[in-house]
Short mmCIF file of C-alpha atoms in Angstrom, two decimals:
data_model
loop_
_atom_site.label_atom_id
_atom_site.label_comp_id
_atom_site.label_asym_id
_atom_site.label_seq_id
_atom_site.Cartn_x
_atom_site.Cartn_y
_atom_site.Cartn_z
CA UNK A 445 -52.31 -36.25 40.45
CA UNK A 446 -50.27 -34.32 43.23
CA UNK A 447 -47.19 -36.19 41.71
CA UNK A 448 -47.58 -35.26 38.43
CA UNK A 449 -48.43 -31.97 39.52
CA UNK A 450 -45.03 -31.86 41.53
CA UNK A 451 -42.98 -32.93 38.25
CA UNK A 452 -44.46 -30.67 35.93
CA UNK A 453 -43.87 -27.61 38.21
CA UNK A 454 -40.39 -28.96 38.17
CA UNK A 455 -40.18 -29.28 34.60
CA UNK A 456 -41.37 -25.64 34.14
CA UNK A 457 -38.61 -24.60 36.98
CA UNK A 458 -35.70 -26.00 34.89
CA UNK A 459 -36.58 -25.06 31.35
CA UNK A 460 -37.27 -21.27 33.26
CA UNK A 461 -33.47 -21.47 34.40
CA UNK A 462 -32.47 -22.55 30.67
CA UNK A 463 -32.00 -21.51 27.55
CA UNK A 464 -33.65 -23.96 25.65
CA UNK A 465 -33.64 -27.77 26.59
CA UNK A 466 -33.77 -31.43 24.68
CA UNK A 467 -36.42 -33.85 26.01
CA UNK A 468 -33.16 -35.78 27.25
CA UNK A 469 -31.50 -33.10 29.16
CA UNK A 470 -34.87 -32.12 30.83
CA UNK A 471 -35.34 -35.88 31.33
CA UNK A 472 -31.52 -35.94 33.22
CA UNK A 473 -32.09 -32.61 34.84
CA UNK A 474 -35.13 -33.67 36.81
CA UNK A 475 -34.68 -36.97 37.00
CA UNK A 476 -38.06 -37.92 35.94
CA UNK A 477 -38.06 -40.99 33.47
CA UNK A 478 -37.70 -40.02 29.66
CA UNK A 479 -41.25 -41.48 28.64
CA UNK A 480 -43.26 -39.64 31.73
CA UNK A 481 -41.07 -36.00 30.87
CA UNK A 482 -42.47 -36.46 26.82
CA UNK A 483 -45.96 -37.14 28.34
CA UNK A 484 -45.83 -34.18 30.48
CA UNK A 485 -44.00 -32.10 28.15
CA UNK A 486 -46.68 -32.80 25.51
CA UNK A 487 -49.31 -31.66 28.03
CA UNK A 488 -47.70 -28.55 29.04
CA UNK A 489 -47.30 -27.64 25.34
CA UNK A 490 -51.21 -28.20 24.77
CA UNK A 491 -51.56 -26.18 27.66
CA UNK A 492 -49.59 -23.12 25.96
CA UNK A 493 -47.23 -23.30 29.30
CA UNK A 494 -44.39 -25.05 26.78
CA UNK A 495 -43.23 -24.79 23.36
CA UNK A 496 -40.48 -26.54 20.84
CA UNK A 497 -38.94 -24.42 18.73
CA UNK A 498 -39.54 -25.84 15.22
CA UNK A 499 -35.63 -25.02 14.42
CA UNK A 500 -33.79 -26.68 17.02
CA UNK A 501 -36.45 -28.85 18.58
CA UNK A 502 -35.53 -27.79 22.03
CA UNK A 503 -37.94 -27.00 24.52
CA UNK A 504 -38.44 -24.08 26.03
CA UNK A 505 -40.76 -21.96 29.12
CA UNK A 506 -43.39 -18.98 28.55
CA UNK A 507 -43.83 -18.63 32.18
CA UNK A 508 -41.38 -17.70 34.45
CA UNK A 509 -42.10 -19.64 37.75
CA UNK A 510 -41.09 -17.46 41.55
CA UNK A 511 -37.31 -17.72 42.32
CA UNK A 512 -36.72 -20.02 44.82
CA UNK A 513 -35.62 -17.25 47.82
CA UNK A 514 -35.52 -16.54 51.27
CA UNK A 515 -37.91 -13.58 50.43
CA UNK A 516 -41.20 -13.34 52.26
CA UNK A 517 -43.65 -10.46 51.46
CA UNK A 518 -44.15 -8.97 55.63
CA UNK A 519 -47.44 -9.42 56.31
CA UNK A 520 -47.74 -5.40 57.02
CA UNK A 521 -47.31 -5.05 53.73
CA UNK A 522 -49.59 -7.09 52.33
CA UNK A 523 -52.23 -4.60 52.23
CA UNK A 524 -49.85 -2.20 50.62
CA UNK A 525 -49.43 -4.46 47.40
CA UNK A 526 -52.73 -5.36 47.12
CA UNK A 527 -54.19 -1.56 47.22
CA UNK A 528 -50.95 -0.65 44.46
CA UNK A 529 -51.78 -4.20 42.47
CA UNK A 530 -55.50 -2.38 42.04
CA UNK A 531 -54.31 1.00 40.76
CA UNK A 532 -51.52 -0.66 38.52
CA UNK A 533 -54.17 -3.11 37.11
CA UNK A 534 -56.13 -0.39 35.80
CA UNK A 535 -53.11 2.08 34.33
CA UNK A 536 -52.39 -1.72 31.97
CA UNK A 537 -55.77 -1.50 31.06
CA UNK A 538 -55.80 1.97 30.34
CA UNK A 539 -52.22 1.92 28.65
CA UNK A 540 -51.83 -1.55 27.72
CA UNK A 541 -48.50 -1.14 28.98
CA UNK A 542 -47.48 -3.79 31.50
CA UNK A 543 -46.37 -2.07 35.22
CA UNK A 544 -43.92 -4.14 38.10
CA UNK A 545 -44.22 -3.43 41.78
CA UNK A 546 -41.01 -3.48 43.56
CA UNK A 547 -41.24 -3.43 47.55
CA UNK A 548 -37.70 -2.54 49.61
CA UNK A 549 -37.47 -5.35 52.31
CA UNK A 550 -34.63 -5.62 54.48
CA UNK A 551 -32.35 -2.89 52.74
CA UNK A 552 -32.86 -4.52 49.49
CA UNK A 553 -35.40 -3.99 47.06
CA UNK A 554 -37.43 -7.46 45.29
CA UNK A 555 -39.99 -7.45 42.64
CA UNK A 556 -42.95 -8.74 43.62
CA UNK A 557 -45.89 -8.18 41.42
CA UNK A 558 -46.43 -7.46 37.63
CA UNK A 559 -49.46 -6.38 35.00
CA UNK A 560 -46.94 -8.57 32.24
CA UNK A 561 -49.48 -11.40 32.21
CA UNK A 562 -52.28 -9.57 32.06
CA UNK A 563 -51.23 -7.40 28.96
CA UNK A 564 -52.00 -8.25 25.57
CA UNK A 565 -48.82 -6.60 24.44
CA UNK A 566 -46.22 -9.17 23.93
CA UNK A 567 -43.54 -8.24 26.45
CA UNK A 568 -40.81 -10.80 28.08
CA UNK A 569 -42.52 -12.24 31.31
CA UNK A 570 -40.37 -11.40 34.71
CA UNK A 571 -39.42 -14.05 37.50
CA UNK A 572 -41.21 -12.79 40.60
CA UNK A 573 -39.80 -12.35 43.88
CA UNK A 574 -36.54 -11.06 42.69
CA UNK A 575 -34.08 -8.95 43.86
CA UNK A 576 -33.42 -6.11 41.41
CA UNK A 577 -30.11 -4.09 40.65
CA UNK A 578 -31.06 -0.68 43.00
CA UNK A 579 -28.27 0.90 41.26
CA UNK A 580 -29.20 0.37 37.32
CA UNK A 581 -32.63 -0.41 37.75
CA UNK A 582 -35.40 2.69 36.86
CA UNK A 583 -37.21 1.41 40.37
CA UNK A 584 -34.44 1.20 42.20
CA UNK A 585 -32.70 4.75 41.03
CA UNK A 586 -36.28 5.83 42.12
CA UNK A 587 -36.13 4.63 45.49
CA UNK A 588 -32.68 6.01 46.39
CA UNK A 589 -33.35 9.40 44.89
CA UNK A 590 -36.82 9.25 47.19
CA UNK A 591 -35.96 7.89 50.11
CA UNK A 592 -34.77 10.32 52.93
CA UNK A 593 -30.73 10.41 53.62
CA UNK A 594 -30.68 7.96 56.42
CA UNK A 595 -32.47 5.33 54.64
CA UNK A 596 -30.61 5.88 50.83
CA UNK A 597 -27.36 5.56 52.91
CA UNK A 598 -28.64 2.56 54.43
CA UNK A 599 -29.66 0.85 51.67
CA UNK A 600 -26.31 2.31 49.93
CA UNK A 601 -24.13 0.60 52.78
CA UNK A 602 -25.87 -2.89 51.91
CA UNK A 603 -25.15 -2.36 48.21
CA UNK A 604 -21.27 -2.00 49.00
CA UNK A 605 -21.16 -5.50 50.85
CA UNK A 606 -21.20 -6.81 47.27
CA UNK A 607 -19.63 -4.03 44.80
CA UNK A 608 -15.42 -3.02 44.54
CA UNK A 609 -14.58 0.33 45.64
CA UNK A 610 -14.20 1.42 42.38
CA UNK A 611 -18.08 0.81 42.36
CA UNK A 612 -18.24 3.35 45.02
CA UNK A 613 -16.25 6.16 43.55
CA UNK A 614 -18.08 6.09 39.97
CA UNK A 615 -21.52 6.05 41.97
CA UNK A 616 -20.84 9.02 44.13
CA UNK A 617 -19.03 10.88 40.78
CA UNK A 618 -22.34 10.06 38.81
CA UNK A 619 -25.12 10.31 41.47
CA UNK A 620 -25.75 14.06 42.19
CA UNK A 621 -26.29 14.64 38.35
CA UNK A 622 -28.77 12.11 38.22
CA UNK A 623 -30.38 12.73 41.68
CA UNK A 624 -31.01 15.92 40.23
CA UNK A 625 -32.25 14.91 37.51
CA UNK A 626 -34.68 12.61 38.71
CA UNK A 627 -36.27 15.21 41.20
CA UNK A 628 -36.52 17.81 37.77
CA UNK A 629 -38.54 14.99 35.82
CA UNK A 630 -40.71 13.14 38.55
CA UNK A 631 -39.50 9.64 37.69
CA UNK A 632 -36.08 7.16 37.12
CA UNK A 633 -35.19 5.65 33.96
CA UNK A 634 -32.82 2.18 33.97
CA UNK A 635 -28.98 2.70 33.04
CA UNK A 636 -28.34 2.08 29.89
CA UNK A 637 -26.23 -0.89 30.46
CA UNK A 638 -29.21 -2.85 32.79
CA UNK A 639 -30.56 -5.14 30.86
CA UNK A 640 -33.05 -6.66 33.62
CA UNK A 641 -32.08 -9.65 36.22
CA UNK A 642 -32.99 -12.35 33.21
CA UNK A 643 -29.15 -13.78 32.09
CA UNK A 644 -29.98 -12.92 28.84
CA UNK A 645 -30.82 -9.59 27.50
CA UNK A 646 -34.99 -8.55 28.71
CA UNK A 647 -34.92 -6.12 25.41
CA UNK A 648 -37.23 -3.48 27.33
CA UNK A 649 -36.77 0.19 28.32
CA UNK A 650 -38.89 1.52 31.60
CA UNK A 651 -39.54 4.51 33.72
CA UNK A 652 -40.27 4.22 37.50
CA UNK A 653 -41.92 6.17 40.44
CA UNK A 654 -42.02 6.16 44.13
CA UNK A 655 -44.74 5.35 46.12
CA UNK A 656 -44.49 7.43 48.86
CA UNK A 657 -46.36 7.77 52.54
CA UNK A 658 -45.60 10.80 54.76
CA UNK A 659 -41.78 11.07 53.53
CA UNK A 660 -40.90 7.15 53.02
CA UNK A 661 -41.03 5.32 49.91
CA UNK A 662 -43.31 2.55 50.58
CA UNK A 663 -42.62 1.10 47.11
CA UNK A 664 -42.03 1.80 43.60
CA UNK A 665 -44.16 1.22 39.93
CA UNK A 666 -42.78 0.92 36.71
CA UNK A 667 -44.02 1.10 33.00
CA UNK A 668 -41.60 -0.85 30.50
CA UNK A 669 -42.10 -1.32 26.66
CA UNK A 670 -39.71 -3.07 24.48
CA UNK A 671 -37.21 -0.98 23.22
CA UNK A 672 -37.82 -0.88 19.87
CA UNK A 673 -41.15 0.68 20.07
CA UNK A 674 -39.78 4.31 21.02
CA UNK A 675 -36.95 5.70 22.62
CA UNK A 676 -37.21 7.07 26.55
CA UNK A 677 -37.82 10.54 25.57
CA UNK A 678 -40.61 9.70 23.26
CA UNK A 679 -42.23 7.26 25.72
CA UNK A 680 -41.44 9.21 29.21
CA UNK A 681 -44.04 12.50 27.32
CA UNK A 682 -46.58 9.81 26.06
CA UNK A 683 -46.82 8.11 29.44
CA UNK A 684 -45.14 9.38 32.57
CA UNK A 685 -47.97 12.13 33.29
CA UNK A 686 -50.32 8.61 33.37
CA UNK A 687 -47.73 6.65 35.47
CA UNK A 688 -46.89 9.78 38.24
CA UNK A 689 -50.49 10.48 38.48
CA UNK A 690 -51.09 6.39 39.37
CA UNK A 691 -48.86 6.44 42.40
CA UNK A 692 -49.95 9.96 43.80
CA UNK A 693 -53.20 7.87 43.73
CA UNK A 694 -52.38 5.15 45.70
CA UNK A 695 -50.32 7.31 47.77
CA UNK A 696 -54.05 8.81 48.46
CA UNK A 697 -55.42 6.13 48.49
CA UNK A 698 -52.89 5.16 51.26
CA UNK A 699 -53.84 8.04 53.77
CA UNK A 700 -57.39 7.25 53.76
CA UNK A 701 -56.80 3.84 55.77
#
């Protein structure tokens, strides 16, 4: 039982990293023989965790399985995402809309939890335990135009590590327009050219928030929607009174412990 448990978890990890896959190439990625991966692949498909595409017969994931990192949740913050994972739980229910918590951990920022499961909307699913683009992302814009000076410029200095100086230049041209901006409206949306940390394009708008405690952001809350079903204008007056409101609540919610 463990085994089989063991190779379908493995079977779920590759067709996650993949765009589609034939019974043969999941059979040579994973090594497991080609009659056990059609037995298990014929389970998992029962199971709603699979599906072929009638077209092209490949096989492919509806769950997205936690990246394999070096990421581990401290345990001080534990109680953090389990108070913000209550609050966000009931905004889905009360907007339908699905929400992602995003938690900075060693000048980086990860998502960690997310309402997309729960949802009865039909929205892409999100890999867990991620790190997230702090410069294009709507949670990430949040938490730099939030955090104090010391700690954006921290967080700024291990963004460079990775980006040209070019990068630089066109961030520090761009950035007091937006930071203003941000502060006017209450909330971030994502650049326009961030298409989420999937390869392939996550077809979803969102608008973020801080969570804040006594003048750090603890963490950050998001509402997305595909993009199709309004523009960020239209959305950000339907929904970002409901979303701001949410995270002054935990932030509440915080101070009481």
């Amino acid at each position: 039982m463990t085994l089989a448990l063991d190779r379908g978890i493995q079977i779920l990890a590759e067709l996650g990293n993949a765009q589609g896959l034939t019974l043969s190439e999941v059979s040579q990625r994973t090594g497991i023989p080609k009659s056990t991966t059609h037995r298990l692949l014929k389970r998992l498909t029962e199971q709603h965790l699979v599906r072929q595409n009638l077209l092209d017969q490949r096989y492919r994931s509806n769950v997205l399985l936690p990246k394999q990192t070096e990421m581990h949740i401290p345990p001080t913050a534990q109680p953090l995402l389990e108070i913000i994972c209550q609050h966000v739980e009931a905004l889905t229910d009360k907007v339908l809309w699905p929400s992602d918590i995003f938690i900075p951990i060693d000048d980086k920022l990860f998502l960690v939890e997310s309402t997309r499961a729960i949802t009865r909307l039909h929205i892409n699913h999100c890999r867990i335990q991620t790190e997230v683009n702090m410069l294009r992302s709507a949670a990430g814009r949040a938490l730099l135009a939030y955090s104090t000076e010391s700690d954006r410029e921290r967080y700024l200095a291990s963004i460079w590590k990775n980006f040209p100086p070019s990068t630089q230049q066109q961030f520090y041209e761009t950035w007091p327009a937006l930071y203003k901006q941000i502060l006017q409206q209450g909330f971030a949306y994502r650049s326009p050219s961030y298409f989420g940390e999937r390869k392939a394009n996550d077809g979803l708008r969102a608008i973020a928030v801080p969570i804040m405690f006594e003048d750090k952001v603890e963490a950050c809350i998001n509402l997305v929607w595909p993009k199709v079903f309004a523009s960020e204008k239209t959305f950000a007056n339907d929904y970002a009174a409901i979303l701001k409101h949410t995270a002054a609540n935990i932030s509440t919610h915080l101070k009481r412990l």
